mmCIF file of N, CA and C in Angstrom:
data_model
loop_
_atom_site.group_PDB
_atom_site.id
_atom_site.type_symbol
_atom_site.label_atom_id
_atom_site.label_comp_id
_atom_site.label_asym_id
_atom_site.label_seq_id
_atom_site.Cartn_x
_atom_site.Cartn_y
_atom_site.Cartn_z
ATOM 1 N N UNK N 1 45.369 105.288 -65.371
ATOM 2 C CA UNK N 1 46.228 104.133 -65.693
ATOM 3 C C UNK N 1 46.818 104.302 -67.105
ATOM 4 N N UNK N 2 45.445 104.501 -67.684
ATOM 5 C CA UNK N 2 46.134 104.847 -69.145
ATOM 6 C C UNK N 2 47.367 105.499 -69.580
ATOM 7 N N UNK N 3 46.907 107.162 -68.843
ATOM 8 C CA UNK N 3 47.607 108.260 -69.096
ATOM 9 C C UNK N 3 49.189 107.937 -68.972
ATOM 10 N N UNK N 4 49.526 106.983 -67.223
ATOM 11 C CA UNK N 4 50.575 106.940 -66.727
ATOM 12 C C UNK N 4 51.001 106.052 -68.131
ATOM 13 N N UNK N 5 51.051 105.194 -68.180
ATOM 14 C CA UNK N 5 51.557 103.944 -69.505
ATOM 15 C C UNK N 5 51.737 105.160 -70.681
ATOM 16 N N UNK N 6 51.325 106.093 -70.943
ATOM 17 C CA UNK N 6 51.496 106.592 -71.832
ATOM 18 C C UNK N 6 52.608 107.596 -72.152
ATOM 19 N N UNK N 7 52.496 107.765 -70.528
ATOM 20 C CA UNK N 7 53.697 109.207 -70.348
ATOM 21 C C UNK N 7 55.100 107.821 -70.445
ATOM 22 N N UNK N 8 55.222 107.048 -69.606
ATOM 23 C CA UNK N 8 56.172 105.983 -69.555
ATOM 24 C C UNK N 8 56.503 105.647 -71.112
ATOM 25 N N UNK N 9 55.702 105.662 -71.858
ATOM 26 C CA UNK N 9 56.276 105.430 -73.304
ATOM 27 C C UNK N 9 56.974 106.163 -74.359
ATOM 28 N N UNK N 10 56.438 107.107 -73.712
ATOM 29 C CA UNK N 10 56.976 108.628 -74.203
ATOM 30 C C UNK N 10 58.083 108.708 -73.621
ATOM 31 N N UNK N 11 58.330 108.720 -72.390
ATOM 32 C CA UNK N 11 59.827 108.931 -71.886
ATOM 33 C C UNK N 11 60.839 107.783 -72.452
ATOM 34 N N UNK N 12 60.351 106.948 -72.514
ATOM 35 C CA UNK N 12 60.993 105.466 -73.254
ATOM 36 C C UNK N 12 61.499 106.104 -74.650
ATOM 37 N N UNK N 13 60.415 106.186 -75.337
ATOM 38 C CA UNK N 13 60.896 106.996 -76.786
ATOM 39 C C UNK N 13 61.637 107.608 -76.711
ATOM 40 N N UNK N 14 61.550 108.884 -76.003
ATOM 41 C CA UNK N 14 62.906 110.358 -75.497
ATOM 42 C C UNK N 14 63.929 109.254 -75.341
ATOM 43 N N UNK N 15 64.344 108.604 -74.749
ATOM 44 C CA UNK N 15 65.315 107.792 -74.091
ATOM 45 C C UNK N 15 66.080 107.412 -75.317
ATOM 46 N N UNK N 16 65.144 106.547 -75.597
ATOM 47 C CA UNK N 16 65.853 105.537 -76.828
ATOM 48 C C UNK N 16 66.429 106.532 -78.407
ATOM 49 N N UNK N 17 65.831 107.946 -78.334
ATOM 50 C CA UNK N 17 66.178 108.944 -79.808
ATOM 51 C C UNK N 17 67.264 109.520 -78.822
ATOM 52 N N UNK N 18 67.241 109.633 -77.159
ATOM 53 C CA UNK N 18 68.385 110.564 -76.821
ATOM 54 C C UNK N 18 69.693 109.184 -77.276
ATOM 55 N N UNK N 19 69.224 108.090 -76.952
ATOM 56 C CA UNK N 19 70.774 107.105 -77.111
ATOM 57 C C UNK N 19 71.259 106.907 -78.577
ATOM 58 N N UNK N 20 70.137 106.850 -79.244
ATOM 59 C CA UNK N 20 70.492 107.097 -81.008
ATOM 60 C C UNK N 20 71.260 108.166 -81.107
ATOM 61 N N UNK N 21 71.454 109.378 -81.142
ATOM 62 C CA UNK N 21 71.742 110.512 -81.210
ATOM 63 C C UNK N 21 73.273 110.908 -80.563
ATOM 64 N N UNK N 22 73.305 109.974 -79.039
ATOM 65 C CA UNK N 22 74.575 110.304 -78.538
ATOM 66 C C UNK N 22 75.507 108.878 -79.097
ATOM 67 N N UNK N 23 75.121 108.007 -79.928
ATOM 68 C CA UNK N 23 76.180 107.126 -80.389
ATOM 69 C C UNK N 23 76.156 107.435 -81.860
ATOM 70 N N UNK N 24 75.725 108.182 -82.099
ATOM 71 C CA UNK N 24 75.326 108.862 -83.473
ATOM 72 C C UNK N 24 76.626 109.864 -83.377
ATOM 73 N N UNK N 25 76.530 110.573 -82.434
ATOM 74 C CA UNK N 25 77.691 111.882 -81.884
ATOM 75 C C UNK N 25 78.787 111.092 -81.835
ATOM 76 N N UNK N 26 79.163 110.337 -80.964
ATOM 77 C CA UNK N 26 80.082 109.399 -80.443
ATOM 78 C C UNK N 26 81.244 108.862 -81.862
ATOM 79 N N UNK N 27 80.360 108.158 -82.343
ATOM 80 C CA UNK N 27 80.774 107.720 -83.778
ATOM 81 C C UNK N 27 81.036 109.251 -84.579
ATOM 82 N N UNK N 28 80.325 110.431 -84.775
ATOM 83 C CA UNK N 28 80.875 111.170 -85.691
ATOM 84 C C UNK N 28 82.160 112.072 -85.579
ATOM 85 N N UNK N 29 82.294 112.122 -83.547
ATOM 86 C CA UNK N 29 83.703 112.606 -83.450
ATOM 87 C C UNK N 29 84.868 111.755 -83.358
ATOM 88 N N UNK N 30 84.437 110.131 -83.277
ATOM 89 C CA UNK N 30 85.618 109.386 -84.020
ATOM 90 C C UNK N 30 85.904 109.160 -84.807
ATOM 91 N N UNK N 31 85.187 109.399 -86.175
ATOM 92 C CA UNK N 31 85.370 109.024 -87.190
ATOM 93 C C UNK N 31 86.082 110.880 -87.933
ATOM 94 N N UNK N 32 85.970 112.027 -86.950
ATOM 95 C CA UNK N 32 86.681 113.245 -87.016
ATOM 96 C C UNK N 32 87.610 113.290 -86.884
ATOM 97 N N UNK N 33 88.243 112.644 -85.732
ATOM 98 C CA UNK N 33 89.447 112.707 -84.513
ATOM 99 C C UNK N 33 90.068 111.539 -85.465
ATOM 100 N N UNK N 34 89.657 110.184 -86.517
ATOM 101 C CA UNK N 34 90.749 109.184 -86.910
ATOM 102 C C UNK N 34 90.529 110.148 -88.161
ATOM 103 N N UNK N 35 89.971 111.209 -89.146
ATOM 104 C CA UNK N 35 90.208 111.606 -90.317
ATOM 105 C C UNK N 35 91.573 112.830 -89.862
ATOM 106 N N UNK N 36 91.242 113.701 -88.814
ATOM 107 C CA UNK N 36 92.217 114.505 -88.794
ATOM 108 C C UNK N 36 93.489 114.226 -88.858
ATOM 109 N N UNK N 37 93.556 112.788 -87.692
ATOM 110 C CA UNK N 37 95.119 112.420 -87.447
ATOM 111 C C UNK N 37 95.498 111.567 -88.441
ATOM 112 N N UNK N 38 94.826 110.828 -88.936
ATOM 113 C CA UNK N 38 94.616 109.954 -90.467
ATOM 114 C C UNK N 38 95.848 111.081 -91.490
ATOM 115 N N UNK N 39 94.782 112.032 -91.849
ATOM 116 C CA UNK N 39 95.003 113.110 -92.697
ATOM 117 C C UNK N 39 96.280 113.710 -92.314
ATOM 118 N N UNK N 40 96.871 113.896 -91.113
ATOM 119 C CA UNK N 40 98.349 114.743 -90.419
ATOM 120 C C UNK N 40 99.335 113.714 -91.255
ATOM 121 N N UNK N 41 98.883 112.194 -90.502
ATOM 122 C CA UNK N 41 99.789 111.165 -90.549
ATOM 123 C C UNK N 41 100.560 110.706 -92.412
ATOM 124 N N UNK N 42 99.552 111.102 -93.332
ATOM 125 C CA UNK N 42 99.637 110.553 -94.707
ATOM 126 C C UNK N 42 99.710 111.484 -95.387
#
């Protein structure tokens, strides 16, 4: 019983650092993609 609750928390964790990470990404190639065209435009 234990073990299972434990693995489940662990995958929870993985989960929640994989969604940090891809809005982490998300945000750093928009904030790339508005400096480049930013930067063309001015």
């Amino acid at each position: 019983m234990m073990h299972g609750m434990m693995d489940g928390g662990m995958m929870w964790g993985m989960g929640l650092i994989w969604l940090l990470l891809l809005v982490l990404l998300v945000l750093g190639i928009a904030a790339l993609v508005k400096y480049l065209f930013g930067g063309r435009r001015g």
